[in-house]
Coordinates of C-alpha atoms in Angstrom, one line a residue:
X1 CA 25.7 -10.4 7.2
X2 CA 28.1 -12.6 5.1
X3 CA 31.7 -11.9 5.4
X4 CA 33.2 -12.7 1.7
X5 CA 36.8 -12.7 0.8
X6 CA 37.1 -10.2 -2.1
X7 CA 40.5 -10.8 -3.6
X8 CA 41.6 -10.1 -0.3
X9 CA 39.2 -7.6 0.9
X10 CA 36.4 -8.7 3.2
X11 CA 33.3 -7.4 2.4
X12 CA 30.0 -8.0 4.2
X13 CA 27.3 -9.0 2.0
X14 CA 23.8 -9.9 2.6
X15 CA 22.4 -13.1 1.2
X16 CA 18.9 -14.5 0.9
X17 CA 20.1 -17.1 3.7
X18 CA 20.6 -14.6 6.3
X19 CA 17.6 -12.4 4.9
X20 CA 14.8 -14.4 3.8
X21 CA 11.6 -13.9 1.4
X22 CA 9.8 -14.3 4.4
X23 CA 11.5 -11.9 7.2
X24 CA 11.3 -9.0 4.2
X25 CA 7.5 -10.3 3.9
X26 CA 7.1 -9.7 8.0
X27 CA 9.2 -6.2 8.2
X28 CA 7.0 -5.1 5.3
X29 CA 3.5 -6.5 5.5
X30 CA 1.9 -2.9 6.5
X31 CA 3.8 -1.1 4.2
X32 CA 1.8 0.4 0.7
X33 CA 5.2 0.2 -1.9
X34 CA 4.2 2.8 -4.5
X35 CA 6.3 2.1 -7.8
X36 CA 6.6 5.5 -9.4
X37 CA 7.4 5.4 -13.2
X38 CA 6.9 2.3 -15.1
X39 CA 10.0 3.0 -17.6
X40 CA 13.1 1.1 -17.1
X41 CA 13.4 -0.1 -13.5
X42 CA 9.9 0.1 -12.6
X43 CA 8.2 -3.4 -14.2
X44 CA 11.2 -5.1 -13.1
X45 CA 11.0 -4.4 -9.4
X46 CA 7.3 -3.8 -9.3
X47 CA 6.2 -7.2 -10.8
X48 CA 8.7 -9.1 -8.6
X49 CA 7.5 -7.6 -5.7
X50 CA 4.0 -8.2 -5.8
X51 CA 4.7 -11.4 -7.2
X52 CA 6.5 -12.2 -4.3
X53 CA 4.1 -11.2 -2.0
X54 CA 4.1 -7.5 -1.3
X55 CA 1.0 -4.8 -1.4
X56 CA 2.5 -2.9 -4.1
X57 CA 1.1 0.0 -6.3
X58 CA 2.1 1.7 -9.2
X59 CA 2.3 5.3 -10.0
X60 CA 2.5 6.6 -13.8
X61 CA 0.9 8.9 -16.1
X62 CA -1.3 8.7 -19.4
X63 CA 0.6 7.4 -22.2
X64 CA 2.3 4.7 -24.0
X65 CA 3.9 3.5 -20.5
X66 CA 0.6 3.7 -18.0
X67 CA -0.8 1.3 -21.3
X68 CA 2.1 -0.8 -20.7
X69 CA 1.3 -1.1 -16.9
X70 CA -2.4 -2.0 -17.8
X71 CA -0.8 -5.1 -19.9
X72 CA 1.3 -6.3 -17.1
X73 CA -1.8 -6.8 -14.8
X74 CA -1.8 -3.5 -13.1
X75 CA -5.4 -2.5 -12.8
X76 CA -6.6 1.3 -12.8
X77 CA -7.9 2.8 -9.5
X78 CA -7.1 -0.4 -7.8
X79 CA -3.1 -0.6 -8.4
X80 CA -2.4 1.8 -10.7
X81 CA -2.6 5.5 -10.1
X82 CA -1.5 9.0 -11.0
X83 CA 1.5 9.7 -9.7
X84 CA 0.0 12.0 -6.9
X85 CA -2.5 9.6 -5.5
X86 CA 0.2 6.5 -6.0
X87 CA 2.5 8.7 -3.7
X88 CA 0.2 10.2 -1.4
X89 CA -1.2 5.9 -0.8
X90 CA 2.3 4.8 -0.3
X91 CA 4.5 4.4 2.8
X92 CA 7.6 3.6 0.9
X93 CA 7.2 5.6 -2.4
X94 CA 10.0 4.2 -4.6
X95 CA 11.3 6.8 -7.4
X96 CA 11.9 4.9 -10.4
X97 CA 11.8 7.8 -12.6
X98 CA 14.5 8.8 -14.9
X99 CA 17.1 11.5 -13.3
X100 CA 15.4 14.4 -15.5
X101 CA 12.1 13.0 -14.4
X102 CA 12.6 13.3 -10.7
X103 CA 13.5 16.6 -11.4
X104 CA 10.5 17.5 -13.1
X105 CA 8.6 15.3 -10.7
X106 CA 10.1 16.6 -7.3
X107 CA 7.9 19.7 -6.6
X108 CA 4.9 17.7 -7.0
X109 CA 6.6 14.3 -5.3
X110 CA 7.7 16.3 -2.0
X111 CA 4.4 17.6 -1.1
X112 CA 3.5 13.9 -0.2
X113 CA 6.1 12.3 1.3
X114 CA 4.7 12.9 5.0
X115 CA 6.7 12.2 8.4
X116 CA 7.7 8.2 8.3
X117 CA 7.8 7.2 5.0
X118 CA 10.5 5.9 3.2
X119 CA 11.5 7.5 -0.3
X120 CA 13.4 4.8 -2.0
X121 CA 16.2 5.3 -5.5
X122 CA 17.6 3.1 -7.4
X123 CA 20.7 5.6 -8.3
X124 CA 22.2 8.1 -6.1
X125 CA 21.9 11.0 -8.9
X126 CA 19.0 13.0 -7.3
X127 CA 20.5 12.8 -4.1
X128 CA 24.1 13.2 -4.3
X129 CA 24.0 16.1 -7.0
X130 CA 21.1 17.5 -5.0
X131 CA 22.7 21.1 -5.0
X132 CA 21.9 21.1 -9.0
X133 CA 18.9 18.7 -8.9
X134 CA 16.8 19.9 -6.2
X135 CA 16.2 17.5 -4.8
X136 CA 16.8 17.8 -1.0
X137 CA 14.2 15.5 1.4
X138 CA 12.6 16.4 4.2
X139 CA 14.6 15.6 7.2
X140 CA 11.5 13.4 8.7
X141 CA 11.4 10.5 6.2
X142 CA 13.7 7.6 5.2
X143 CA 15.5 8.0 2.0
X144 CA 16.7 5.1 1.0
X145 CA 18.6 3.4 -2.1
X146 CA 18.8 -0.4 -4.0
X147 CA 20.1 -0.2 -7.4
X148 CA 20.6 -3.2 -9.0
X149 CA 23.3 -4.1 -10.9
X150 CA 21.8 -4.6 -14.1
X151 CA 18.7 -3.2 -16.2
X152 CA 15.2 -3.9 -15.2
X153 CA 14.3 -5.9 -17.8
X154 CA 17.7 -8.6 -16.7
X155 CA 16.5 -8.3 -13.1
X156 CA 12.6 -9.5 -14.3
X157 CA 14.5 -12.0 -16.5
X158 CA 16.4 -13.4 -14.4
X159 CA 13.7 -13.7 -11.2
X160 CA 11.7 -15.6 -13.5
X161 CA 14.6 -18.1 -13.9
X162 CA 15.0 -18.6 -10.5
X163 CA 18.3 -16.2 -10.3
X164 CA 18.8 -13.2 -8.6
X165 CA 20.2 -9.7 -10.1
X166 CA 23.1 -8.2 -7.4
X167 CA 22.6 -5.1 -6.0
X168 CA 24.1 -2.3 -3.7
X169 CA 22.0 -0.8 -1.1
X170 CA 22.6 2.3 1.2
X171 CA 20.7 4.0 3.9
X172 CA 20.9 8.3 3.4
X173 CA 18.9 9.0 6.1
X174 CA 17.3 7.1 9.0
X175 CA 14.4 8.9 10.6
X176 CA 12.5 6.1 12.0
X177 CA 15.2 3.8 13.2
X178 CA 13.8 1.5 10.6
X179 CA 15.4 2.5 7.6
X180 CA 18.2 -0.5 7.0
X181 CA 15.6 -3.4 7.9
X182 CA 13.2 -1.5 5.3
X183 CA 16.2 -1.0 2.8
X184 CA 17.0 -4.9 3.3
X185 CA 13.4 -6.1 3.1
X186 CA 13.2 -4.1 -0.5
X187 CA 16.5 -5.4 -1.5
X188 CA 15.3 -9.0 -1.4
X189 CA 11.9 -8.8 -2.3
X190 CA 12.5 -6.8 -5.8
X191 CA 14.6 -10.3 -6.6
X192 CA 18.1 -9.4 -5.5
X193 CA 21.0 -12.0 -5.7
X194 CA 23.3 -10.9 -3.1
X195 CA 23.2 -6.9 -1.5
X196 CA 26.4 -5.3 -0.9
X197 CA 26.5 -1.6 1.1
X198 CA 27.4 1.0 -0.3
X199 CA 26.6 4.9 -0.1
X200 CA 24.6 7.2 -2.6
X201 CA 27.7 9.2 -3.2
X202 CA 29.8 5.9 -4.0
X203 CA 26.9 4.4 -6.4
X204 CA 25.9 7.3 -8.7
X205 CA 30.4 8.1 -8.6
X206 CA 30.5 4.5 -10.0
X207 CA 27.4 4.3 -12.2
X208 CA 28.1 7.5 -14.0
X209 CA 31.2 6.1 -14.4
X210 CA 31.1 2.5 -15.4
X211 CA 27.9 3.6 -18.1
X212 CA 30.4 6.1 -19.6
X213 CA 33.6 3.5 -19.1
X214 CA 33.6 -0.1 -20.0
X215 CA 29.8 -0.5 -19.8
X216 CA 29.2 1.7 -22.5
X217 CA 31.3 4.8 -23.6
X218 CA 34.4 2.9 -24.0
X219 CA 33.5 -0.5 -25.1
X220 CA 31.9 1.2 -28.4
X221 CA 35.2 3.3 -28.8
X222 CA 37.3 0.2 -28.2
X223 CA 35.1 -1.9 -31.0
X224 CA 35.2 0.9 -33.1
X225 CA 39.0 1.6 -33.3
X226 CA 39.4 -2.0 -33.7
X227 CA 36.7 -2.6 -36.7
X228 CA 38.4 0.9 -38.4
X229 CA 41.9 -0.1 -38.1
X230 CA 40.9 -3.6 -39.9
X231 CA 38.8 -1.7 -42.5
X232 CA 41.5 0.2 -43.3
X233 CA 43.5 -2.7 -44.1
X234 CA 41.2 -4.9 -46.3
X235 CA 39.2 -7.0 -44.2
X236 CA 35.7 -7.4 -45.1
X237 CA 33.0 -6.1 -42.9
X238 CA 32.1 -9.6 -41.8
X239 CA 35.3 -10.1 -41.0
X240 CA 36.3 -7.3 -39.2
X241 CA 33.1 -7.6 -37.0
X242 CA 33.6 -11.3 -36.2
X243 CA 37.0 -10.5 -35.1
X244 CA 35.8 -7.7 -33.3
X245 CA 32.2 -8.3 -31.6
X246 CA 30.9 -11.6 -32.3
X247 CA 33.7 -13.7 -31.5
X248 CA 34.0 -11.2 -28.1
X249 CA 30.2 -11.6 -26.9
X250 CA 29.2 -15.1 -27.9
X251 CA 32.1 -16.9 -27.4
X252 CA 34.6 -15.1 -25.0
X253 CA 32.4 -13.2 -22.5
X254 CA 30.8 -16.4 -21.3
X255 CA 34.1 -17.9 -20.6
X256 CA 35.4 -15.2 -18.3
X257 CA 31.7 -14.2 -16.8
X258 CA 31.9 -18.0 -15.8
X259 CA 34.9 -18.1 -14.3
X260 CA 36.9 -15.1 -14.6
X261 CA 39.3 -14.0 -17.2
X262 CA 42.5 -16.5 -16.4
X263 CA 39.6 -19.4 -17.1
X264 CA 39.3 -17.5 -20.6
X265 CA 42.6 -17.3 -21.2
X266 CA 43.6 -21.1 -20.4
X267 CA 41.1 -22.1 -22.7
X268 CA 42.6 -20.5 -25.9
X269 CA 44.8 -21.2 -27.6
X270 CA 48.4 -20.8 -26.8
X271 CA 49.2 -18.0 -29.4
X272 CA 46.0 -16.0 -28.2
X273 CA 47.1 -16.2 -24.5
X274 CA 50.8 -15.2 -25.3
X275 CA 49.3 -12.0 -27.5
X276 CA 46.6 -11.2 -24.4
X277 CA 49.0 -10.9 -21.7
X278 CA 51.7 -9.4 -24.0
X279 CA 49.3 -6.7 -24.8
X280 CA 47.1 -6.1 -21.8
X281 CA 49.3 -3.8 -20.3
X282 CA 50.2 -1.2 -22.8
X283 CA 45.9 -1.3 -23.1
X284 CA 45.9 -0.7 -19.6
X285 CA 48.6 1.8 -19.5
X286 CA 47.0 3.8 -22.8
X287 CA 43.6 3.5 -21.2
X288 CA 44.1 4.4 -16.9
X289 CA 44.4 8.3 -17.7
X290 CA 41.5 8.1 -19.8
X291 CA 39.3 6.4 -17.1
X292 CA 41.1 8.8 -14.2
X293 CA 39.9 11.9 -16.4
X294 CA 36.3 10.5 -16.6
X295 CA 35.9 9.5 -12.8
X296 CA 37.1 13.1 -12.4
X297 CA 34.6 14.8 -14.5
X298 CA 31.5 12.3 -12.7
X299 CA 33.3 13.2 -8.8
X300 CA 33.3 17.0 -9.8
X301 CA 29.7 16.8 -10.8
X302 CA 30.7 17.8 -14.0
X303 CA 29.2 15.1 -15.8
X304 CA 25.6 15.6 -13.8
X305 CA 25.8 19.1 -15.2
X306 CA 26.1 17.7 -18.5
X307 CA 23.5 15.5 -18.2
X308 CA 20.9 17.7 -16.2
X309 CA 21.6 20.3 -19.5
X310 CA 21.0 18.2 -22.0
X311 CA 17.9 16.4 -20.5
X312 CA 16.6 20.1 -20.0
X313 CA 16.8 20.6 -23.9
X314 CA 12.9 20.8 -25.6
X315 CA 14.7 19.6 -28.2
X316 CA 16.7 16.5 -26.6
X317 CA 14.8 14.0 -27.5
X318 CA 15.0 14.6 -31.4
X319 CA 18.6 15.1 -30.8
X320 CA 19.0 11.8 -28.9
X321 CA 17.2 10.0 -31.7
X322 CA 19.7 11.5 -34.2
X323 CA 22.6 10.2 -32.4
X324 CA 21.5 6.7 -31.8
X325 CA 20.6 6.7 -35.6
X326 CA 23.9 7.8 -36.5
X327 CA 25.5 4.8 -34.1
X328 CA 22.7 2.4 -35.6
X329 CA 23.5 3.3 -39.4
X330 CA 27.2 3.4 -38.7
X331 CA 28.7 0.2 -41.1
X332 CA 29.6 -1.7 -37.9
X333 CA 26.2 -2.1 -36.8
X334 CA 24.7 -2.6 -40.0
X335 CA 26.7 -5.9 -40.4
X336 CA 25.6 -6.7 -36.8
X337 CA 22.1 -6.6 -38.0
X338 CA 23.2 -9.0 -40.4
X339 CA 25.3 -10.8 -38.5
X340 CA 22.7 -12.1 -35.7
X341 CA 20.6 -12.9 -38.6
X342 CA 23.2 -15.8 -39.9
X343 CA 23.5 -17.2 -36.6
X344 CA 22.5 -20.8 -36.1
X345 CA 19.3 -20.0 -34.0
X346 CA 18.0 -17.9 -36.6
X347 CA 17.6 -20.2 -39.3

């Protein structure tokens, strides 16, 4: 393990210097990895591990996504499976199925996951909400966890550049003694940059909170408020968007993801930095409660509740689709469509 200085923590973090391609290749070369679900993270991970070198499977059903599989390479009855026989084949069955999914999934999923294996997540959901998912393991496997920091489709992008996606990693239960070196192994071999520990409580807390914080939730309210108040004074929609988005994502956010904000803000101008750090904290002050509230409502389980409810809906997926139309249609986006049309690259 690394020991890195985070802003004056020290952290332990394992690199692909101390953990090599090759050491994950030896602690796993009798395992059978069984990919189940090809949705979101599943071609990500799968199709870097058997590129790198692993004896990896795939487990999906009929449909759109088991098609999908077939056009990334996966070949039926020799790779790909059912989800039954790709779980009862594998040694480590990683379960890369959606949180409702597992759910759905877990009656059939437990029946095989005999004494040894290794049942691997890439989000704590299942496991830390198990008292409303169901989902409890036996007590004679491994369970397991790397969860990138990233979607699947960045972590395939980026392996094929040569990069590597970060990603937490935490060890639930160890029944073989092998569980960490197994976790590790995973960790590296799906394409990870660095791996930092963590625990499945601590990762779905934070996910659950960062997807409904300044990942997601609050970085469309934040846009929003900012677009409307403009509107409401007489800037254009182009205007108002540039001002808002375009200038923030193609110009700004590589600047600080380079090298941090104080980079970003030493090169703007002089009247942008005085107005940033005049302003930062009453954003900060209005904004704290709102994020305490919200990492209150994931802790509680609240917001698993919410979500386990919804998913459970016959209805929710025509009631998703509704809601993302509404956000699609909504004026702001509508110039982002035309927007990224006028930019350089597409024309």
């Amino acid at each position: 393990m690394a020991k890195m200085n985070f802003g004056g923590v020290i952290e332990e973090v394992m690199t692909r210097e101390e953990f090599p391609l090759e050491k994950a290749r030896e602690v796993l070369k009798d395992e059978t990895i069984a990919v189940i679900g090809y949705g979101v993270q599943g071609p990500g991970q799968a199709c870097n591990l058997r590129d790198n070198g692993f004896n990896v499977i795939v487990g999906q059903r009929q449909g759109k996504t088991f098609d999908k599989a077939v056009g990334d390479g996966w070949v039926p009855g020799e790779t790909l499976f059912s989800i039954e026989e790709a779980a009862q084949k594998g040694t480590i069955v990683m379960c890369l199925l959606s949180d409702a999914a597992v759910m759905s999934v877990w009656p059939t999923l437990k029946q095989y996951l005999t004494p040894g294996k290794a049942l691997y997540f890439s989000h704590g959901f299942a496991i830390t909400w198990n008292d409303r998912t169901g989902c409890i393991p036996p007590k004679d496997i491994d369970v397991i966890m790397v969860a990138p920091k990233g979607s699947g489709t960045s972590l395939r992008t980026m392996f094929l550049e040569g990069r590597g996606l970060n990603s937490s990693y935490a060890v639930y239960q160890d029944y073989t003694g092998r569980a960490l070196e197994r976790t590790l192994a995973l960790g590296i071999g799906i394409g990870s940059g660095y791996l930092f520990e963590t625990t499945f409580q601590r990762e779905a807390t934070s996910d659950l909170t960062g997807e409904r914080g300044s990942l997601m939730g609050a970085i469309q309210g934040l846009l929003l408020a900012q677009y409307e108040v403009l509107r409401e004074n007489g800037h254009t929609p182009s205007e108002a968007f540039n001002e808002t988005v375009e200038e923030l994502t193609q110009s700004l956010m590589p600047l600080f993801a380079q090298k941090g904000m104080d980079w970003m803000y030493a090169n703007c101008s002089t009247t942008a930095q005085r107005g940033a750090l005049d302003w930062m904290g009453p954003f900060h002050d209005a904004i704290k409660p709102v994020v305490e509230k919200l990492y209150a409502s994931v802790k509680s389980g609240h917001e698993a509740q919410i979500s386990i409810d919804s998913n459970s809906k016959p209805d929710y997926r025509v009631g998703l689709e509704k809601e993302l139309a509404a956000l699609r249609e909504s004026e702001m986006w509508r110039t982002a469509a035309v927007v990224r049309q006028l930019r350089p690259e597409n024309n």
